[in-house]
């Protein structure tokens, strides 16, 4: 019994973490993160259209399917989609203005998490020792029908609406390549 002795077999440091994206998405949350002086922030981004689909599928109705996403903000459009939540560069810049040191922030793209050394890069950043590569990331839930409907509507959008969504994508991804490079992460072609 007793407490672990330094250097002994039971002296392993236990790492704790939370998954709370809402802290990053609003100013008060970023202030809370800034006040957590010993906390490291791992921010995982995904392809913008996949993020869009994921958030849209959590909306109780289909009011935020592709057509309404493309015409967001127009009169009569029931979609109240939080596009600004995807502006990672702005959120990270605000964290830094609030005093979060760059060494405490790591941005990783979801597509690179299964590549060689991905888990080792993350565990090294967190100070959690060596990790091993994941074979496949787990999926939760089965929303296959709703997801199929989303992609069907997306594939049928006229080019004018696709151009509108592309503008929003460019706004959301501004600076993400810089954040990935700055933290030693690969930059997927999908965000260039």
mmCIF file with all atom_site columns, C-alpha atoms in Angstrom:
data_model
loop_
_atom_site.group_PDB
_atom_site.id
_atom_site.type_symbol
_atom_site.label_atom_id
_atom_site.label_alt_id
_atom_site.label_comp_id
_atom_site.label_asym_id
_atom_site.label_entity_id
_atom_site.label_seq_id
_atom_site.pdbx_PDB_ins_code
_atom_site.Cartn_x
_atom_site.Cartn_y
_atom_site.Cartn_z
_atom_site.occupancy
_atom_site.B_iso_or_equiv
_atom_site.pdbx_formal_charge
_atom_site.auth_seq_id
_atom_site.auth_comp_id
_atom_site.auth_asym_id
_atom_site.auth_atom_id
_atom_site.pdbx_PDB_model_num
ATOM 1   C CA . UNK A 1 1   ? 0.000   0.000  0.000   1.00 0.00 ? 1   UNK A CA 1
ATOM 2   C CA . UNK A 1 2   ? 0.805   3.637  0.414   1.00 0.00 ? 2   UNK A CA 1
ATOM 3   C CA . UNK A 1 3   ? 1.412   6.370  -2.134  1.00 0.00 ? 3   UNK A CA 1
ATOM 4   C CA . UNK A 1 4   ? 3.602   5.655  -5.159  1.00 0.00 ? 4   UNK A CA 1
ATOM 5   C CA . UNK A 1 5   ? 7.303   6.355  -4.707  1.00 0.00 ? 5   UNK A CA 1
ATOM 6   C CA . UNK A 1 6   ? 9.117   8.574  -7.227  1.00 0.00 ? 6   UNK A CA 1
ATOM 7   C CA . UNK A 1 7   ? 10.821  6.326  -9.729  1.00 0.00 ? 7   UNK A CA 1
ATOM 8   C CA . UNK A 1 8   ? 8.875   3.280  -8.533  1.00 0.00 ? 8   UNK A CA 1
ATOM 9   C CA . UNK A 1 9   ? 6.630   1.147  -10.692 1.00 0.00 ? 9   UNK A CA 1
ATOM 10  C CA . UNK A 1 10  ? 3.521   2.976  -9.493  1.00 0.00 ? 10  UNK A CA 1
ATOM 11  C CA . UNK A 1 11  ? 4.871   6.490  -10.096 1.00 0.00 ? 11  UNK A CA 1
ATOM 12  C CA . UNK A 1 12  ? 3.111   6.925  -13.423 1.00 0.00 ? 12  UNK A CA 1
ATOM 13  C CA . UNK A 1 13  ? 1.482   10.335 -13.846 1.00 0.00 ? 13  UNK A CA 1
ATOM 14  C CA . UNK A 1 14  ? -2.206  10.108 -14.626 1.00 0.00 ? 14  UNK A CA 1
ATOM 15  C CA . UNK A 1 15  ? -3.455  12.477 -17.305 1.00 0.00 ? 15  UNK A CA 1
ATOM 16  C CA . UNK A 1 16  ? -7.014  13.790 -17.168 1.00 0.00 ? 16  UNK A CA 1
ATOM 17  C CA . UNK A 1 17  ? -8.928  15.512 -19.894 1.00 0.00 ? 17  UNK A CA 1
ATOM 18  C CA . UNK A 1 18  ? -12.309 16.783 -20.906 1.00 0.00 ? 18  UNK A CA 1
ATOM 19  C CA . UNK A 1 19  ? -14.023 17.041 -24.256 1.00 0.00 ? 19  UNK A CA 1
ATOM 20  C CA . UNK A 1 20  ? -15.914 20.303 -24.288 1.00 0.00 ? 20  UNK A CA 1
ATOM 21  C CA . UNK A 1 21  ? -15.907 22.062 -27.670 1.00 0.00 ? 21  UNK A CA 1
ATOM 22  C CA . UNK A 1 22  ? -18.297 24.756 -26.427 1.00 0.00 ? 22  UNK A CA 1
ATOM 23  C CA . UNK A 1 23  ? -15.483 26.266 -24.353 1.00 0.00 ? 23  UNK A CA 1
ATOM 24  C CA . UNK A 1 24  ? -13.636 27.065 -27.580 1.00 0.00 ? 24  UNK A CA 1
ATOM 25  C CA . UNK A 1 25  ? -16.701 28.403 -29.358 1.00 0.00 ? 25  UNK A CA 1
ATOM 26  C CA . UNK A 1 26  ? -17.528 31.417 -27.204 1.00 0.00 ? 26  UNK A CA 1
ATOM 27  C CA . UNK A 1 27  ? -15.536 34.227 -25.629 1.00 0.00 ? 27  UNK A CA 1
ATOM 28  C CA . UNK A 1 28  ? -16.370 33.331 -22.015 1.00 0.00 ? 28  UNK A CA 1
ATOM 29  C CA . UNK A 1 29  ? -15.388 29.712 -22.641 1.00 0.00 ? 29  UNK A CA 1
ATOM 30  C CA . UNK A 1 30  ? -12.064 30.813 -24.123 1.00 0.00 ? 30  UNK A CA 1
ATOM 31  C CA . UNK A 1 31  ? -11.504 32.974 -21.036 1.00 0.00 ? 31  UNK A CA 1
ATOM 32  C CA . UNK A 1 32  ? -12.102 29.928 -18.836 1.00 0.00 ? 32  UNK A CA 1
ATOM 33  C CA . UNK A 1 33  ? -9.572  27.956 -20.919 1.00 0.00 ? 33  UNK A CA 1
ATOM 34  C CA . UNK A 1 34  ? -7.058  30.797 -20.563 1.00 0.00 ? 34  UNK A CA 1
ATOM 35  C CA . UNK A 1 35  ? -7.449  30.690 -16.791 1.00 0.00 ? 35  UNK A CA 1
ATOM 36  C CA . UNK A 1 36  ? -6.635  26.964 -16.728 1.00 0.00 ? 36  UNK A CA 1
ATOM 37  C CA . UNK A 1 37  ? -2.883  27.607 -16.750 1.00 0.00 ? 37  UNK A CA 1
ATOM 38  C CA . UNK A 1 38  ? -1.728  23.969 -16.730 1.00 0.00 ? 38  UNK A CA 1
ATOM 39  C CA . UNK A 1 39  ? -4.190  22.759 -19.348 1.00 0.00 ? 39  UNK A CA 1
ATOM 40  C CA . UNK A 1 40  ? -3.170  21.822 -22.871 1.00 0.00 ? 40  UNK A CA 1
ATOM 41  C CA . UNK A 1 41  ? -5.682  22.304 -25.631 1.00 0.00 ? 41  UNK A CA 1
ATOM 42  C CA . UNK A 1 42  ? -6.049  19.727 -28.367 1.00 0.00 ? 42  UNK A CA 1
ATOM 43  C CA . UNK A 1 43  ? -8.278  21.029 -31.144 1.00 0.00 ? 43  UNK A CA 1
ATOM 44  C CA . UNK A 1 44  ? -9.360  18.499 -33.745 1.00 0.00 ? 44  UNK A CA 1
ATOM 45  C CA . UNK A 1 45  ? -10.734 19.872 -36.996 1.00 0.00 ? 45  UNK A CA 1
ATOM 46  C CA . UNK A 1 46  ? -12.375 17.933 -39.787 1.00 0.00 ? 46  UNK A CA 1
ATOM 47  C CA . UNK A 1 47  ? -13.206 18.568 -43.420 1.00 0.00 ? 47  UNK A CA 1
ATOM 48  C CA . UNK A 1 48  ? -15.571 21.511 -43.500 1.00 0.00 ? 48  UNK A CA 1
ATOM 49  C CA . UNK A 1 49  ? -18.373 19.781 -45.375 1.00 0.00 ? 49  UNK A CA 1
ATOM 50  C CA . UNK A 1 50  ? -18.197 16.825 -42.976 1.00 0.00 ? 50  UNK A CA 1
ATOM 51  C CA . UNK A 1 51  ? -18.387 19.257 -40.038 1.00 0.00 ? 51  UNK A CA 1
ATOM 52  C CA . UNK A 1 52  ? -21.347 20.952 -41.706 1.00 0.00 ? 52  UNK A CA 1
ATOM 53  C CA . UNK A 1 53  ? -23.101 17.610 -42.137 1.00 0.00 ? 53  UNK A CA 1
ATOM 54  C CA . UNK A 1 54  ? -22.360 16.530 -38.559 1.00 0.00 ? 54  UNK A CA 1
ATOM 55  C CA . UNK A 1 55  ? -23.761 19.718 -37.053 1.00 0.00 ? 55  UNK A CA 1
ATOM 56  C CA . UNK A 1 56  ? -26.743 19.774 -39.427 1.00 0.00 ? 56  UNK A CA 1
ATOM 57  C CA . UNK A 1 57  ? -27.701 16.199 -38.549 1.00 0.00 ? 57  UNK A CA 1
ATOM 58  C CA . UNK A 1 58  ? -27.917 17.135 -34.869 1.00 0.00 ? 58  UNK A CA 1
ATOM 59  C CA . UNK A 1 59  ? -30.595 19.733 -35.667 1.00 0.00 ? 59  UNK A CA 1
ATOM 60  C CA . UNK A 1 60  ? -34.003 18.230 -34.807 1.00 0.00 ? 60  UNK A CA 1
ATOM 61  C CA . UNK A 1 61  ? -35.481 18.953 -38.254 1.00 0.00 ? 61  UNK A CA 1
ATOM 62  C CA . UNK A 1 62  ? -34.065 19.085 -41.737 1.00 0.00 ? 62  UNK A CA 1
ATOM 63  C CA . UNK A 1 63  ? -34.342 22.895 -41.758 1.00 0.00 ? 63  UNK A CA 1
ATOM 64  C CA . UNK A 1 64  ? -30.546 23.091 -42.057 1.00 0.00 ? 64  UNK A CA 1
ATOM 65  C CA . UNK A 1 65  ? -30.012 20.738 -44.942 1.00 0.00 ? 65  UNK A CA 1
ATOM 66  C CA . UNK A 1 66  ? -27.784 21.904 -47.848 1.00 0.00 ? 66  UNK A CA 1
ATOM 67  C CA . UNK A 1 67  ? -30.259 24.177 -49.684 1.00 0.00 ? 67  UNK A CA 1
ATOM 68  C CA . UNK A 1 68  ? -31.092 26.119 -46.520 1.00 0.00 ? 68  UNK A CA 1
ATOM 69  C CA . UNK A 1 69  ? -27.440 26.178 -45.481 1.00 0.00 ? 69  UNK A CA 1
ATOM 70  C CA . UNK A 1 70  ? -26.542 27.792 -48.802 1.00 0.00 ? 70  UNK A CA 1
ATOM 71  C CA . UNK A 1 71  ? -29.293 30.409 -48.471 1.00 0.00 ? 71  UNK A CA 1
ATOM 72  C CA . UNK A 1 72  ? -28.688 30.985 -44.748 1.00 0.00 ? 72  UNK A CA 1
ATOM 73  C CA . UNK A 1 73  ? -29.707 34.470 -43.638 1.00 0.00 ? 73  UNK A CA 1
ATOM 74  C CA . UNK A 1 74  ? -32.233 35.068 -46.423 1.00 0.00 ? 74  UNK A CA 1
ATOM 75  C CA . UNK A 1 75  ? -35.829 35.993 -45.567 1.00 0.00 ? 75  UNK A CA 1
ATOM 76  C CA . UNK A 1 76  ? -38.007 32.996 -44.829 1.00 0.00 ? 76  UNK A CA 1
ATOM 77  C CA . UNK A 1 77  ? -35.094 30.621 -44.286 1.00 0.00 ? 77  UNK A CA 1
ATOM 78  C CA . UNK A 1 78  ? -35.758 28.680 -41.043 1.00 0.00 ? 78  UNK A CA 1
ATOM 79  C CA . UNK A 1 79  ? -32.118 27.563 -40.712 1.00 0.00 ? 79  UNK A CA 1
ATOM 80  C CA . UNK A 1 80  ? -30.274 29.168 -37.814 1.00 0.00 ? 80  UNK A CA 1
ATOM 81  C CA . UNK A 1 81  ? -26.899 27.559 -38.407 1.00 0.00 ? 81  UNK A CA 1
ATOM 82  C CA . UNK A 1 82  ? -23.805 28.582 -36.352 1.00 0.00 ? 82  UNK A CA 1
ATOM 83  C CA . UNK A 1 83  ? -21.292 28.990 -39.208 1.00 0.00 ? 83  UNK A CA 1
ATOM 84  C CA . UNK A 1 84  ? -19.031 31.134 -37.013 1.00 0.00 ? 84  UNK A CA 1
ATOM 85  C CA . UNK A 1 85  ? -18.320 28.120 -34.790 1.00 0.00 ? 85  UNK A CA 1
ATOM 86  C CA . UNK A 1 86  ? -16.111 26.708 -37.547 1.00 0.00 ? 86  UNK A CA 1
ATOM 87  C CA . UNK A 1 87  ? -13.751 29.714 -37.506 1.00 0.00 ? 87  UNK A CA 1
ATOM 88  C CA . UNK A 1 88  ? -10.960 27.925 -35.626 1.00 0.00 ? 88  UNK A CA 1
ATOM 89  C CA . UNK A 1 89  ? -8.223  30.434 -36.473 1.00 0.00 ? 89  UNK A CA 1
ATOM 90  C CA . UNK A 1 90  ? -10.241 33.263 -34.907 1.00 0.00 ? 90  UNK A CA 1
ATOM 91  C CA . UNK A 1 91  ? -10.888 31.201 -31.778 1.00 0.00 ? 91  UNK A CA 1
ATOM 92  C CA . UNK A 1 92  ? -7.214  30.265 -31.395 1.00 0.00 ? 92  UNK A CA 1
ATOM 93  C CA . UNK A 1 93  ? -6.142  33.874 -31.981 1.00 0.00 ? 93  UNK A CA 1
ATOM 94  C CA . UNK A 1 94  ? -8.531  34.963 -29.230 1.00 0.00 ? 94  UNK A CA 1
ATOM 95  C CA . UNK A 1 95  ? -7.109  32.314 -26.885 1.00 0.00 ? 95  UNK A CA 1
ATOM 96  C CA . UNK A 1 96  ? -3.630  33.703 -27.513 1.00 0.00 ? 96  UNK A CA 1
ATOM 97  C CA . UNK A 1 97  ? -4.850  37.265 -26.869 1.00 0.00 ? 97  UNK A CA 1
ATOM 98  C CA . UNK A 1 98  ? -6.284  36.008 -23.573 1.00 0.00 ? 98  UNK A CA 1
ATOM 99  C CA . UNK A 1 99  ? -2.832  34.723 -22.596 1.00 0.00 ? 99  UNK A CA 1
ATOM 100 C CA . UNK A 1 100 ? -2.788  31.086 -23.713 1.00 0.00 ? 100 UNK A CA 1
ATOM 101 C CA . UNK A 1 101 ? 0.765   30.291 -24.803 1.00 0.00 ? 101 UNK A CA 1
ATOM 102 C CA . UNK A 1 102 ? 1.159   28.716 -28.237 1.00 0.00 ? 102 UNK A CA 1
ATOM 103 C CA . UNK A 1 103 ? 2.936   25.672 -26.778 1.00 0.00 ? 103 UNK A CA 1
ATOM 104 C CA . UNK A 1 104 ? -0.303  24.791 -24.934 1.00 0.00 ? 104 UNK A CA 1
ATOM 105 C CA . UNK A 1 105 ? -2.331  24.552 -28.172 1.00 0.00 ? 105 UNK A CA 1
ATOM 106 C CA . UNK A 1 106 ? -2.196  21.784 -30.759 1.00 0.00 ? 106 UNK A CA 1
ATOM 107 C CA . UNK A 1 107 ? -4.453  21.694 -33.805 1.00 0.00 ? 107 UNK A CA 1
ATOM 108 C CA . UNK A 1 108 ? -4.877  18.325 -35.535 1.00 0.00 ? 108 UNK A CA 1
ATOM 109 C CA . UNK A 1 109 ? -6.904  17.427 -38.623 1.00 0.00 ? 109 UNK A CA 1
ATOM 110 C CA . UNK A 1 110 ? -9.125  14.375 -38.223 1.00 0.00 ? 110 UNK A CA 1
ATOM 111 C CA . UNK A 1 111 ? -7.899  12.932 -41.548 1.00 0.00 ? 111 UNK A CA 1
ATOM 112 C CA . UNK A 1 112 ? -4.344  12.728 -40.203 1.00 0.00 ? 112 UNK A CA 1
ATOM 113 C CA . UNK A 1 113 ? -5.196  10.875 -37.000 1.00 0.00 ? 113 UNK A CA 1
ATOM 114 C CA . UNK A 1 114 ? -4.779  7.493  -38.645 1.00 0.00 ? 114 UNK A CA 1
ATOM 115 C CA . UNK A 1 115 ? -1.504  8.328  -40.347 1.00 0.00 ? 115 UNK A CA 1
ATOM 116 C CA . UNK A 1 116 ? 1.930   7.183  -39.212 1.00 0.00 ? 116 UNK A CA 1
ATOM 117 C CA . UNK A 1 117 ? 2.926   8.649  -35.867 1.00 0.00 ? 117 UNK A CA 1
ATOM 118 C CA . UNK A 1 118 ? -0.380  10.455 -35.305 1.00 0.00 ? 118 UNK A CA 1
ATOM 119 C CA . UNK A 1 119 ? -1.060  9.130  -31.844 1.00 0.00 ? 119 UNK A CA 1
ATOM 120 C CA . UNK A 1 120 ? 2.588   9.569  -30.855 1.00 0.00 ? 120 UNK A CA 1
ATOM 121 C CA . UNK A 1 121 ? 2.431   13.260 -31.848 1.00 0.00 ? 121 UNK A CA 1
ATOM 122 C CA . UNK A 1 122 ? -0.640  13.762 -29.704 1.00 0.00 ? 122 UNK A CA 1
ATOM 123 C CA . UNK A 1 123 ? 0.593   11.837 -26.679 1.00 0.00 ? 123 UNK A CA 1
ATOM 124 C CA . UNK A 1 124 ? 3.949   13.645 -26.861 1.00 0.00 ? 124 UNK A CA 1
ATOM 125 C CA . UNK A 1 125 ? 2.112   16.993 -26.884 1.00 0.00 ? 125 UNK A CA 1
ATOM 126 C CA . UNK A 1 126 ? -0.003  15.941 -23.911 1.00 0.00 ? 126 UNK A CA 1
ATOM 127 C CA . UNK A 1 127 ? 2.975   14.508 -22.034 1.00 0.00 ? 127 UNK A CA 1
ATOM 128 C CA . UNK A 1 128 ? 1.285   11.134 -21.863 1.00 0.00 ? 128 UNK A CA 1
ATOM 129 C CA . UNK A 1 129 ? 4.079   8.857  -23.063 1.00 0.00 ? 129 UNK A CA 1
ATOM 130 C CA . UNK A 1 130 ? 4.072   6.746  -26.181 1.00 0.00 ? 130 UNK A CA 1
ATOM 131 C CA . UNK A 1 131 ? 0.866   5.853  -27.961 1.00 0.00 ? 131 UNK A CA 1
ATOM 132 C CA . UNK A 1 132 ? 0.127   3.293  -30.580 1.00 0.00 ? 132 UNK A CA 1
ATOM 133 C CA . UNK A 1 133 ? -1.619  3.886  -33.881 1.00 0.00 ? 133 UNK A CA 1
ATOM 134 C CA . UNK A 1 134 ? -5.355  3.349  -34.022 1.00 0.00 ? 134 UNK A CA 1
ATOM 135 C CA . UNK A 1 135 ? -6.472  0.988  -36.741 1.00 0.00 ? 135 UNK A CA 1
ATOM 136 C CA . UNK A 1 136 ? -9.845  2.651  -37.184 1.00 0.00 ? 136 UNK A CA 1
ATOM 137 C CA . UNK A 1 137 ? -11.574 5.482  -35.382 1.00 0.00 ? 137 UNK A CA 1
ATOM 138 C CA . UNK A 1 138 ? -14.785 4.374  -33.688 1.00 0.00 ? 138 UNK A CA 1
ATOM 139 C CA . UNK A 1 139 ? -18.120 5.577  -35.074 1.00 0.00 ? 139 UNK A CA 1
ATOM 140 C CA . UNK A 1 140 ? -21.065 6.293  -32.864 1.00 0.00 ? 140 UNK A CA 1
ATOM 141 C CA . UNK A 1 141 ? -24.715 5.956  -33.779 1.00 0.00 ? 141 UNK A CA 1
ATOM 142 C CA . UNK A 1 142 ? -26.350 5.030  -37.041 1.00 0.00 ? 142 UNK A CA 1
ATOM 143 C CA . UNK A 1 143 ? -27.759 7.941  -38.975 1.00 0.00 ? 143 UNK A CA 1
ATOM 144 C CA . UNK A 1 144 ? -27.301 6.351  -42.383 1.00 0.00 ? 144 UNK A CA 1
ATOM 145 C CA . UNK A 1 145 ? -30.701 7.363  -43.825 1.00 0.00 ? 145 UNK A CA 1
ATOM 146 C CA . UNK A 1 146 ? -30.503 10.986 -42.711 1.00 0.00 ? 146 UNK A CA 1
ATOM 147 C CA . UNK A 1 147 ? -26.895 11.200 -43.865 1.00 0.00 ? 147 UNK A CA 1
ATOM 148 C CA . UNK A 1 148 ? -27.860 9.777  -47.277 1.00 0.00 ? 148 UNK A CA 1
ATOM 149 C CA . UNK A 1 149 ? -30.610 12.405 -47.590 1.00 0.00 ? 149 UNK A CA 1
ATOM 150 C CA . UNK A 1 150 ? -28.126 15.152 -46.695 1.00 0.00 ? 150 UNK A CA 1
ATOM 151 C CA . UNK A 1 151 ? -25.657 14.035 -49.391 1.00 0.00 ? 151 UNK A CA 1
ATOM 152 C CA . UNK A 1 152 ? -28.452 13.576 -51.945 1.00 0.00 ? 152 UNK A CA 1
ATOM 153 C CA . UNK A 1 153 ? -29.639 17.160 -51.438 1.00 0.00 ? 153 UNK A CA 1
ATOM 154 C CA . UNK A 1 154 ? -26.064 18.430 -51.461 1.00 0.00 ? 154 UNK A CA 1
ATOM 155 C CA . UNK A 1 155 ? -25.338 16.684 -54.779 1.00 0.00 ? 155 UNK A CA 1
ATOM 156 C CA . UNK A 1 156 ? -28.416 18.322 -56.336 1.00 0.00 ? 156 UNK A CA 1
ATOM 157 C CA . UNK A 1 157 ? -27.543 21.911 -55.383 1.00 0.00 ? 157 UNK A CA 1
ATOM 158 C CA . UNK A 1 158 ? -27.207 24.307 -58.308 1.00 0.00 ? 158 UNK A CA 1
ATOM 159 C CA . UNK A 1 159 ? -23.733 25.774 -58.824 1.00 0.00 ? 159 UNK A CA 1
ATOM 160 C CA . UNK A 1 160 ? -24.823 29.198 -57.502 1.00 0.00 ? 160 UNK A CA 1
ATOM 161 C CA . UNK A 1 161 ? -25.604 27.667 -54.105 1.00 0.00 ? 161 UNK A CA 1
ATOM 162 C CA . UNK A 1 162 ? -22.428 25.570 -54.122 1.00 0.00 ? 162 UNK A CA 1
ATOM 163 C CA . UNK A 1 163 ? -20.449 28.771 -54.689 1.00 0.00 ? 163 UNK A CA 1
ATOM 164 C CA . UNK A 1 164 ? -22.126 30.332 -51.632 1.00 0.00 ? 164 UNK A CA 1
ATOM 165 C CA . UNK A 1 165 ? -21.180 27.340 -49.502 1.00 0.00 ? 165 UNK A CA 1
ATOM 166 C CA . UNK A 1 166 ? -17.626 27.462 -50.879 1.00 0.00 ? 166 UNK A CA 1
ATOM 167 C CA . UNK A 1 167 ? -17.331 31.089 -49.721 1.00 0.00 ? 167 UNK A CA 1
ATOM 168 C CA . UNK A 1 168 ? -18.380 30.058 -46.223 1.00 0.00 ? 168 UNK A CA 1
ATOM 169 C CA . UNK A 1 169 ? -15.877 27.179 -46.343 1.00 0.00 ? 169 UNK A CA 1
ATOM 170 C CA . UNK A 1 170 ? -13.065 29.572 -47.268 1.00 0.00 ? 170 UNK A CA 1
ATOM 171 C CA . UNK A 1 171 ? -14.022 31.881 -44.379 1.00 0.00 ? 171 UNK A CA 1
ATOM 172 C CA . UNK A 1 172 ? -14.118 28.999 -41.906 1.00 0.00 ? 172 UNK A CA 1
ATOM 173 C CA . UNK A 1 173 ? -10.800 27.497 -43.002 1.00 0.00 ? 173 UNK A CA 1
ATOM 174 C CA . UNK A 1 174 ? -8.878  30.762 -43.088 1.00 0.00 ? 174 UNK A CA 1
ATOM 175 C CA . UNK A 1 175 ? -5.627  30.233 -41.181 1.00 0.00 ? 175 UNK A CA 1
ATOM 176 C CA . UNK A 1 176 ? -6.224  26.573 -40.269 1.00 0.00 ? 176 UNK A CA 1
ATOM 177 C CA . UNK A 1 177 ? -3.308  25.476 -42.473 1.00 0.00 ? 177 UNK A CA 1
ATOM 178 C CA . UNK A 1 178 ? -1.087  27.907 -40.527 1.00 0.00 ? 178 UNK A CA 1
ATOM 179 C CA . UNK A 1 179 ? -2.259  26.474 -37.190 1.00 0.00 ? 179 UNK A CA 1
ATOM 180 C CA . UNK A 1 180 ? -1.612  22.905 -38.344 1.00 0.00 ? 180 UNK A CA 1
ATOM 181 C CA . UNK A 1 181 ? 1.895   23.729 -39.580 1.00 0.00 ? 181 UNK A CA 1
ATOM 182 C CA . UNK A 1 182 ? 2.671   25.721 -36.442 1.00 0.00 ? 182 UNK A CA 1
ATOM 183 C CA . UNK A 1 183 ? 1.903   22.706 -34.271 1.00 0.00 ? 183 UNK A CA 1
ATOM 184 C CA . UNK A 1 184 ? 3.873   20.302 -36.463 1.00 0.00 ? 184 UNK A CA 1
ATOM 185 C CA . UNK A 1 185 ? 0.864   18.647 -38.054 1.00 0.00 ? 185 UNK A CA 1
ATOM 186 C CA . UNK A 1 186 ? 0.370   17.660 -41.691 1.00 0.00 ? 186 UNK A CA 1
ATOM 187 C CA . UNK A 1 187 ? -2.000  19.795 -43.760 1.00 0.00 ? 187 UNK A CA 1
ATOM 188 C CA . UNK A 1 188 ? -4.507  17.718 -45.747 1.00 0.00 ? 188 UNK A CA 1
ATOM 189 C CA . UNK A 1 189 ? -5.118  18.826 -49.329 1.00 0.00 ? 189 UNK A CA 1
ATOM 190 C CA . UNK A 1 190 ? -8.831  19.079 -48.523 1.00 0.00 ? 190 UNK A CA 1
ATOM 191 C CA . UNK A 1 191 ? -8.300  22.347 -46.634 1.00 0.00 ? 191 UNK A CA 1
ATOM 192 C CA . UNK A 1 192 ? -5.950  24.090 -49.038 1.00 0.00 ? 192 UNK A CA 1
#
